[in-house]
Coordinates of C-alpha atoms in Angstrom, one line a residue:
X13 CA 107.9 -1.8 3.7
X14 CA 109.2 -5.5 3.9
X15 CA 109.5 -8.2 1.2
X16 CA 107.2 -10.4 2.0
X17 CA 104.0 -7.0 2.2
X18 CA 105.7 -5.7 -0.9
X19 CA 106.1 -10.4 -2.4
X20 CA 101.6 -9.8 -2.1
X21 CA 101.1 -6.5 -3.6
X22 CA 102.9 -7.1 -6.8
X23 CA 101.4 -10.2 -7.4
X24 CA 98.0 -8.1 -6.6
X25 CA 99.4 -5.4 -9.1
X26 CA 100.5 -7.6 -11.8
X27 CA 97.8 -10.3 -11.4
X28 CA 96.9 -10.4 -15.4
X29 CA 100.7 -11.4 -15.9
X30 CA 100.6 -14.2 -13.3
X31 CA 97.0 -15.5 -15.2
X32 CA 98.6 -17.9 -17.4
X33 CA 100.1 -20.2 -15.0
X34 CA 97.5 -19.8 -12.2
X35 CA 95.3 -21.5 -15.3
X36 CA 97.6 -23.8 -15.9
X37 CA 98.4 -25.3 -12.5
X38 CA 94.4 -24.9 -11.6
X39 CA 94.0 -27.3 -14.4
X40 CA 96.7 -29.4 -13.5
X41 CA 95.8 -29.7 -10.3
X42 CA 92.4 -30.2 -11.1
X43 CA 93.0 -33.0 -13.2
X44 CA 95.1 -34.8 -10.3
X45 CA 92.2 -34.3 -7.4
X46 CA 89.7 -35.3 -9.4
X47 CA 91.1 -38.1 -10.7
X48 CA 92.4 -39.6 -6.7
X49 CA 89.2 -38.4 -5.8
X50 CA 87.4 -41.1 -7.8
X51 CA 90.1 -42.9 -8.2
X52 CA 90.4 -43.3 -4.6
X53 CA 87.5 -43.4 -3.4
X54 CA 86.9 -46.7 -5.8
X55 CA 89.6 -48.4 -5.0
X56 CA 88.9 -48.3 -1.6
X57 CA 85.5 -49.5 -2.2
X58 CA 87.3 -52.2 -4.6
X59 CA 90.0 -53.5 -1.3
X60 CA 86.4 -53.6 1.0
X61 CA 85.1 -55.6 -1.4
X62 CA 87.9 -58.3 -2.2
X63 CA 89.0 -58.5 1.3
X64 CA 85.1 -58.3 2.9
X65 CA 83.4 -59.6 0.1
X66 CA 81.9 -63.6 0.5
X67 CA 83.6 -64.6 -2.4
X68 CA 86.7 -64.0 -0.6
X69 CA 85.6 -65.4 2.4
X70 CA 85.1 -68.9 1.2
X71 CA 86.3 -72.5 1.7
X72 CA 85.0 -74.5 -0.9
X73 CA 84.6 -78.3 0.7
X74 CA 84.4 -81.1 -2.1
X75 CA 83.3 -84.3 -2.0
X76 CA 86.0 -87.3 -3.3
X77 CA 83.4 -89.1 -5.1
X78 CA 85.2 -93.2 -5.6
X79 CA 88.5 -91.9 -2.8
X80 CA 89.0 -94.2 -0.8
X81 CA 87.7 -93.4 3.6
X82 CA 86.3 -89.5 1.8
X83 CA 83.8 -88.2 3.5
X84 CA 80.0 -87.3 2.0
X85 CA 78.9 -84.3 2.0
X86 CA 75.2 -84.9 3.9
X87 CA 73.3 -83.1 6.3
X88 CA 75.6 -84.3 8.8
X89 CA 78.9 -82.3 7.3
X90 CA 76.3 -79.5 6.8
X91 CA 75.9 -79.4 10.5
X92 CA 79.5 -80.2 11.5
X93 CA 81.3 -77.2 9.6
X94 CA 77.9 -75.0 10.6
X95 CA 79.2 -75.2 14.2
X96 CA 82.7 -74.4 13.7
X97 CA 84.0 -71.1 15.1
X98 CA 84.0 -67.9 12.8
X99 CA 81.8 -69.8 10.7
X100 CA 79.1 -67.8 8.2
X101 CA 77.2 -69.7 7.1
X102 CA 77.2 -72.7 4.8
X103 CA 76.3 -73.0 1.4
X104 CA 75.9 -76.8 0.0
X105 CA 75.4 -77.6 -3.9
X106 CA 73.8 -80.0 -5.7
X107 CA 74.0 -80.9 -9.3
X108 CA 72.0 -82.8 -11.8
X109 CA 72.0 -83.6 -15.6
X110 CA 68.5 -82.1 -17.7
X111 CA 68.0 -82.1 -21.0
X112 CA 65.8 -79.4 -23.3
X113 CA 64.8 -78.8 -27.0
X114 CA 62.5 -76.7 -27.8
X115 CA 62.1 -74.1 -31.5
X116 CA 65.6 -72.5 -31.9
X117 CA 67.6 -74.8 -29.3
X118 CA 67.4 -78.5 -31.4
X119 CA 68.9 -79.9 -28.2
X120 CA 71.2 -78.9 -25.2
X121 CA 72.4 -80.7 -21.9
X122 CA 72.9 -78.5 -19.5
X123 CA 73.0 -79.5 -15.3
X124 CA 70.9 -77.8 -12.6
X125 CA 72.7 -76.4 -9.9
X126 CA 72.1 -75.1 -6.3
X127 CA 72.2 -70.7 -6.8
X128 CA 75.1 -70.5 -3.2
X129 CA 74.2 -66.8 -2.2
X130 CA 78.3 -66.2 -1.8
X131 CA 78.7 -67.5 -5.8
X132 CA 75.8 -66.0 -7.5
X133 CA 75.5 -65.9 -11.2
X134 CA 76.3 -62.5 -13.6
X135 CA 72.3 -62.1 -13.9
X136 CA 72.2 -60.0 -17.8
X137 CA 68.3 -60.1 -17.5
X138 CA 65.6 -60.8 -15.2
X139 CA 62.0 -61.4 -14.8
X140 CA 62.0 -59.1 -11.5
X141 CA 64.9 -57.3 -9.4
X142 CA 66.5 -59.1 -6.5
X143 CA 65.9 -62.8 -8.4
X144 CA 67.9 -64.6 -5.6
X145 CA 66.8 -67.1 -3.5
X146 CA 64.5 -69.1 -6.6
X147 CA 61.6 -69.4 -6.1
X148 CA 60.2 -72.9 -6.3
X149 CA 60.0 -74.5 -10.5
X150 CA 61.7 -71.2 -11.5
X151 CA 65.5 -71.7 -13.1
X152 CA 67.9 -69.2 -14.1
X153 CA 69.5 -70.3 -17.5
X154 CA 72.8 -69.3 -19.8
X155 CA 72.2 -67.0 -22.3
X156 CA 74.1 -69.4 -25.1
X157 CA 74.6 -73.0 -24.4
X158 CA 76.1 -75.4 -26.4
X159 CA 75.7 -73.5 -29.7
X160 CA 72.1 -73.0 -28.9
X161 CA 70.4 -69.5 -28.0
X162 CA 68.4 -70.0 -24.5
X163 CA 67.8 -66.3 -24.3
X164 CA 63.9 -65.7 -25.7
X165 CA 63.0 -68.7 -22.8
X166 CA 63.2 -66.0 -20.5
X167 CA 59.9 -65.6 -18.7
X168 CA 58.5 -68.2 -19.9
X169 CA 57.2 -72.1 -18.9
X170 CA 59.2 -74.9 -20.6
X171 CA 59.4 -78.4 -20.2
X172 CA 63.2 -80.3 -19.7
X173 CA 64.1 -84.2 -19.8
X174 CA 65.1 -85.4 -16.4
X175 CA 66.7 -89.7 -15.6
X176 CA 64.9 -91.7 -13.4
X177 CA 66.4 -94.9 -11.8
X178 CA 64.3 -97.3 -12.9
X179 CA 67.7 -100.3 -11.8
X180 CA 71.2 -100.2 -10.8
X181 CA 72.6 -98.3 -14.7
X182 CA 69.1 -98.1 -16.2
X183 CA 66.7 -95.0 -16.3
X184 CA 64.6 -93.4 -18.5
X185 CA 63.4 -89.9 -18.7
X186 CA 60.6 -88.3 -17.6
X187 CA 59.2 -84.7 -18.3
X188 CA 59.7 -81.9 -15.7
X189 CA 58.0 -78.2 -16.4
X190 CA 59.9 -75.1 -14.7
X191 CA 59.9 -71.3 -15.2
X192 CA 62.8 -69.7 -17.0
X193 CA 63.1 -66.1 -14.9
X194 CA 66.7 -65.5 -15.4
X195 CA 69.6 -65.3 -17.7
X196 CA 73.5 -64.8 -16.6
X197 CA 76.8 -64.9 -19.0
X198 CA 77.7 -67.9 -19.8
X199 CA 81.1 -66.9 -19.3
X200 CA 80.9 -68.3 -16.2
X201 CA 81.8 -71.5 -15.7
X202 CA 82.5 -72.1 -11.2
X203 CA 80.2 -74.5 -11.3
X204 CA 81.4 -75.9 -14.7
X205 CA 80.5 -75.6 -18.3
X206 CA 76.8 -75.2 -19.2
X207 CA 75.5 -75.0 -15.1
X208 CA 72.0 -73.6 -14.6
X209 CA 70.2 -72.4 -11.6
X210 CA 67.5 -73.4 -10.1
X211 CA 65.2 -73.7 -6.4
X212 CA 67.2 -75.9 -4.5
X213 CA 64.5 -78.0 -3.9
X214 CA 64.2 -79.3 -7.6
X215 CA 67.7 -79.6 -7.7
X216 CA 66.8 -82.4 -5.0
X217 CA 64.4 -83.7 -6.1
X218 CA 65.3 -84.6 -9.7
X219 CA 69.0 -85.7 -8.3
X220 CA 66.5 -87.8 -5.9
X221 CA 65.3 -88.7 -8.8
X222 CA 68.6 -90.3 -10.9
X223 CA 70.3 -91.9 -7.6
X224 CA 67.0 -93.8 -7.5
X225 CA 66.1 -92.6 -4.5
X226 CA 63.2 -90.8 -1.8
X227 CA 63.6 -87.0 -2.2
X228 CA 63.4 -86.9 1.5
X229 CA 66.9 -89.1 2.0
X230 CA 68.6 -87.4 -1.0
X231 CA 70.3 -85.6 1.4
X232 CA 70.8 -88.0 3.8
X233 CA 72.3 -90.5 1.8
X234 CA 73.7 -89.3 -0.8
X235 CA 74.6 -85.9 0.3
X236 CA 75.7 -83.2 -2.0
X237 CA 78.3 -82.2 -4.0
X238 CA 80.4 -79.4 -2.8
X239 CA 79.5 -77.2 0.1
X240 CA 80.7 -73.5 0.1
X241 CA 82.0 -72.1 3.8
X242 CA 81.7 -68.7 4.3
X243 CA 83.7 -67.4 7.7
X244 CA 82.3 -64.2 9.4
X245 CA 85.9 -62.1 8.2
X246 CA 88.4 -62.3 6.3
X247 CA 90.9 -62.7 9.0
X248 CA 88.6 -66.1 10.1
X249 CA 89.2 -67.8 6.9
X250 CA 92.8 -69.5 7.6
X251 CA 91.5 -70.7 11.1
X252 CA 87.9 -72.4 9.3
X253 CA 90.0 -74.1 6.7
X254 CA 92.1 -75.4 9.2
X255 CA 89.5 -76.5 11.2
X256 CA 87.4 -77.8 8.4
X257 CA 90.5 -79.9 6.7
X258 CA 90.6 -81.0 10.4
X259 CA 87.5 -82.9 10.4
X260 CA 88.6 -84.6 7.5
X261 CA 86.6 -82.5 4.3
X262 CA 89.2 -82.0 1.4
X263 CA 88.8 -78.1 1.4
X264 CA 91.0 -75.1 -0.3
X265 CA 89.8 -71.4 0.0
X266 CA 89.4 -68.7 -2.0
X267 CA 91.8 -66.3 -0.7
X268 CA 94.8 -69.2 -1.7
X269 CA 93.4 -68.6 -5.2
X270 CA 93.7 -64.5 -4.6
X271 CA 97.2 -63.9 -3.6
X272 CA 96.8 -60.1 -5.9
X273 CA 94.5 -57.4 -6.0
X274 CA 92.6 -57.6 -9.2
X275 CA 94.2 -56.0 -12.2
X276 CA 92.7 -52.6 -12.1
X277 CA 93.9 -51.4 -8.9
X278 CA 97.3 -52.4 -9.7
X279 CA 96.4 -49.8 -13.5
X280 CA 94.5 -46.6 -11.0
X281 CA 97.0 -46.4 -8.7
X282 CA 99.8 -46.7 -11.0
X283 CA 97.7 -43.6 -13.3
X284 CA 98.1 -41.5 -9.5
X285 CA 101.9 -42.2 -9.8
X286 CA 102.0 -40.9 -14.1
X287 CA 99.6 -37.8 -13.4
X288 CA 101.7 -36.9 -10.1
X289 CA 104.6 -36.0 -12.3
X290 CA 103.1 -34.6 -15.2
X291 CA 101.7 -32.2 -12.4
X292 CA 105.3 -31.2 -11.0
X293 CA 106.6 -31.0 -14.9
X294 CA 103.5 -28.7 -15.8
X295 CA 104.5 -26.8 -12.8
X296 CA 108.1 -26.4 -13.2
X297 CA 108.0 -25.6 -16.7
X298 CA 105.7 -23.4 -16.0
X299 CA 107.1 -21.4 -12.8
X300 CA 110.5 -21.3 -15.4
X301 CA 108.8 -19.6 -18.0
X302 CA 107.1 -16.8 -16.3
X303 CA 109.7 -16.5 -13.8
X304 CA 112.5 -15.7 -16.0
X305 CA 109.7 -13.2 -18.8
X306 CA 108.4 -11.4 -15.4
X307 CA 112.4 -11.4 -14.8
X308 CA 113.4 -9.0 -17.9
X309 CA 110.5 -7.1 -17.7
X310 CA 111.4 -6.3 -14.1
X311 CA 114.7 -5.3 -14.8
X312 CA 114.4 -2.1 -13.8
X313 CA 112.3 -2.8 -10.2
X314 CA 115.5 -4.1 -9.8
X315 CA 117.3 -2.3 -10.4
X316 CA 115.9 0.4 -8.1
X317 CA 115.1 -1.6 -4.9
X318 CA 119.4 -2.8 -5.0
X319 CA 120.0 1.0 -5.5
X320 CA 117.2 1.8 -2.7
X321 CA 119.4 -0.2 -0.2
X322 CA 118.0 -3.9 -0.9
X323 CA 120.4 -7.1 -0.8
X324 CA 120.3 -9.6 -2.8
X325 CA 119.3 -12.2 -0.5
X326 CA 116.2 -9.7 -0.5
X327 CA 115.3 -9.3 -3.6
X328 CA 115.7 -13.5 -5.0
X329 CA 113.1 -13.6 -1.5
X330 CA 110.5 -11.5 -2.9
X331 CA 110.3 -12.9 -6.0
X332 CA 110.5 -16.3 -4.6
X333 CA 107.6 -15.5 -2.4
X334 CA 105.5 -14.0 -5.2
X335 CA 105.8 -17.4 -7.0
X336 CA 104.7 -19.0 -3.5
X337 CA 101.4 -16.5 -3.7
X338 CA 100.9 -18.0 -7.2
X339 CA 101.5 -21.8 -6.5
X340 CA 99.0 -21.5 -3.9
X341 CA 96.1 -19.8 -5.5
X342 CA 96.4 -22.1 -7.9
X343 CA 96.8 -24.4 -6.0
X344 CA 93.4 -23.4 -4.3
X345 CA 91.3 -22.8 -7.5
X346 CA 92.7 -26.6 -9.0
X347 CA 91.1 -28.1 -5.7
X348 CA 87.9 -26.2 -5.8
X349 CA 87.5 -27.3 -9.9
X350 CA 89.0 -30.3 -8.6
X351 CA 85.8 -31.0 -6.6
X352 CA 83.3 -29.8 -8.7
X353 CA 85.6 -32.1 -11.6
X354 CA 85.6 -35.1 -9.1
X355 CA 81.9 -34.8 -8.1
X356 CA 81.0 -34.8 -11.7
X357 CA 83.1 -37.9 -12.8
X358 CA 81.8 -39.6 -9.9
X359 CA 77.6 -38.7 -10.9
X360 CA 78.2 -39.7 -14.7
X361 CA 80.1 -43.3 -13.5
X362 CA 78.0 -44.0 -10.9
X363 CA 75.0 -45.4 -13.7
X364 CA 77.0 -47.8 -14.7
X365 CA 75.8 -50.9 -12.8
X366 CA 79.4 -52.0 -13.8
X367 CA 81.3 -49.7 -11.5
X368 CA 77.6 -47.9 -9.7
X369 CA 78.7 -49.7 -6.3
X370 CA 82.3 -48.8 -6.6
X371 CA 81.2 -44.3 -6.0
X372 CA 78.9 -44.7 -3.8
X373 CA 80.2 -40.7 -2.3
X374 CA 77.5 -38.0 -4.1
X375 CA 81.7 -36.2 -4.2
X376 CA 84.0 -37.9 -4.2
X377 CA 87.0 -36.2 -2.0
X378 CA 90.4 -37.7 -1.6
X379 CA 91.9 -38.3 2.0
X380 CA 93.5 -35.7 3.3
X381 CA 97.0 -37.0 2.7
X382 CA 96.6 -37.3 -0.9
X383 CA 95.6 -33.4 -1.1
X384 CA 97.6 -31.6 1.3
X385 CA 100.8 -33.9 -0.7
X386 CA 99.0 -32.3 -4.1
X387 CA 98.5 -28.4 -3.1
X388 CA 101.8 -28.5 -1.2
X389 CA 103.6 -30.1 -4.2
X390 CA 102.3 -28.3 -6.2
X391 CA 103.8 -24.8 -4.3
X392 CA 107.1 -26.4 -4.0
X393 CA 107.3 -27.2 -7.5
X394 CA 106.8 -23.3 -9.0
X395 CA 109.3 -22.0 -6.2
X396 CA 111.9 -24.5 -7.3
X397 CA 111.2 -23.5 -11.4
X398 CA 111.3 -20.1 -10.0
X399 CA 114.6 -20.6 -8.0
X400 CA 117.2 -20.2 -11.0
X401 CA 115.8 -17.4 -12.9
X402 CA 115.5 -15.5 -9.4
X403 CA 118.7 -16.3 -8.9
X404 CA 119.5 -14.4 -12.2
X405 CA 117.2 -11.2 -11.5
X406 CA 118.5 -10.7 -7.6
X407 CA 122.5 -10.4 -8.7
X408 CA 122.0 -7.8 -11.3
X409 CA 124.0 -5.1 -10.6
X410 CA 122.0 -2.2 -9.9
X411 CA 124.2 0.4 -12.6
X412 CA 123.0 -2.6 -15.2
X413 CA 120.0 -2.1 -14.0
X414 CA 119.9 2.1 -14.0
X415 CA 121.9 2.6 -17.1
X416 CA 118.5 0.5 -18.7
X417 CA 116.3 3.0 -17.5

C-alpha cells in the first residue's frame, strides 16, 4: 500500500478527528467566497455604470454670458454639436425663476429647469413610475427649499408666479398653473440650489416671457444656459470634448472630474484582501493545531510504520497528504456553502433600491480566478501549517514509539 492510499484510508477512518478543521475551513472559505461573489458582481456593475454611464460620457457646454466672443447656445449650436462624430445625444438646459406661496410655504423662489436625461434628479416620491420625460404642465420640486416643506404639494396642481417683461429692466408678475408630479432630494444641486424640473415647453415659455421675446423665438435668439453633449462611449469623450472646444464653445467633461473610482469600490477591494488574510491565518492555525494533536496521538502508529520499513520522508508525505485531503474537503464544502450564501445575500440586498442595480445576477458567483485562488490557497496554507508538526512526528525514532506502546 502506497502512502497516498494509506493517507486516504487514514482520513476515512479518523474522519471524526478532522471534523473540526474541515468545519473551520469550510466556514472561512464560505464567508470569503460569499463576500467575493457579491462584492465582485457589485464592483463589475459599479465599474460599468461609472465607465459607461451617461454622466461619465457627458460633456458640459456653458454659456459665458457677457464674455467677449462667447458663442450663444441657440438652436444652431444644438445642431452643430449634434453633428459631431461620436455624439449620441445633445440635451440643452434652460432655467428661469418662479415663486410659490401657499399653505405651509410662506414664500420660495425656485428655478424651473429642463430635465436632461443624462442628469436626472434623484426622485424620492412620484405620482407614477417612469416619471421622465415630463408631460406638459408638470414639475418636480425639491422636498425642501428655503425652509419650506414642499412635500405636501405632491400630486396637487399649484399656482406659481412668473415674470413677464414689459420694458427694459421692468416686468410684472403673472400667475401660472402647474401640477407637482414628483419630489427629489434637495441635496441634488447639480443645476444649482433650489432648482425644480419642469417640461421643456413650460420652461421655454416662462423664460421667453421673462426675456420679453415670443416663445417660438427664444431658442433662436436668447438660447439655452447650458448644453450637455453625451458621447456614444466613454472612450470617445476626449475626442468629442476637443471637437466641441474647436467649434468655439466653452466645455468640460465630467470624466475629467472623475479621476478615481468611488470610495465604495476601494472599500470592496480592501475587504477582499482582509478576508484573504483572515482565511490564511485560520487555515494555518487550524492545520498547525490539528496536525500537532494528531501526531501526538499517533506516536505508536508512526513508530510501527517506521519499524516495518517506512522511511521518514514517506511518513512525512503521508501526514501532509492527509492534511491536503482535509484541506480539499474543507475548501469544497466551503465553496458549496459560499454559493448558497452568495445567493441568499444577493436576494436579501436586491430589494433595496440603492443596491438592486448592482446585484442583477440571481446567484452571483466569483470569477474563476478568485474561486480557484481561494481553494488553492486553503489547501496550500493547510499543508503549510501541517509541515512543522508532521516533520517532528516523522522524525520520531521507532524505538521511542515502541517503548511508549
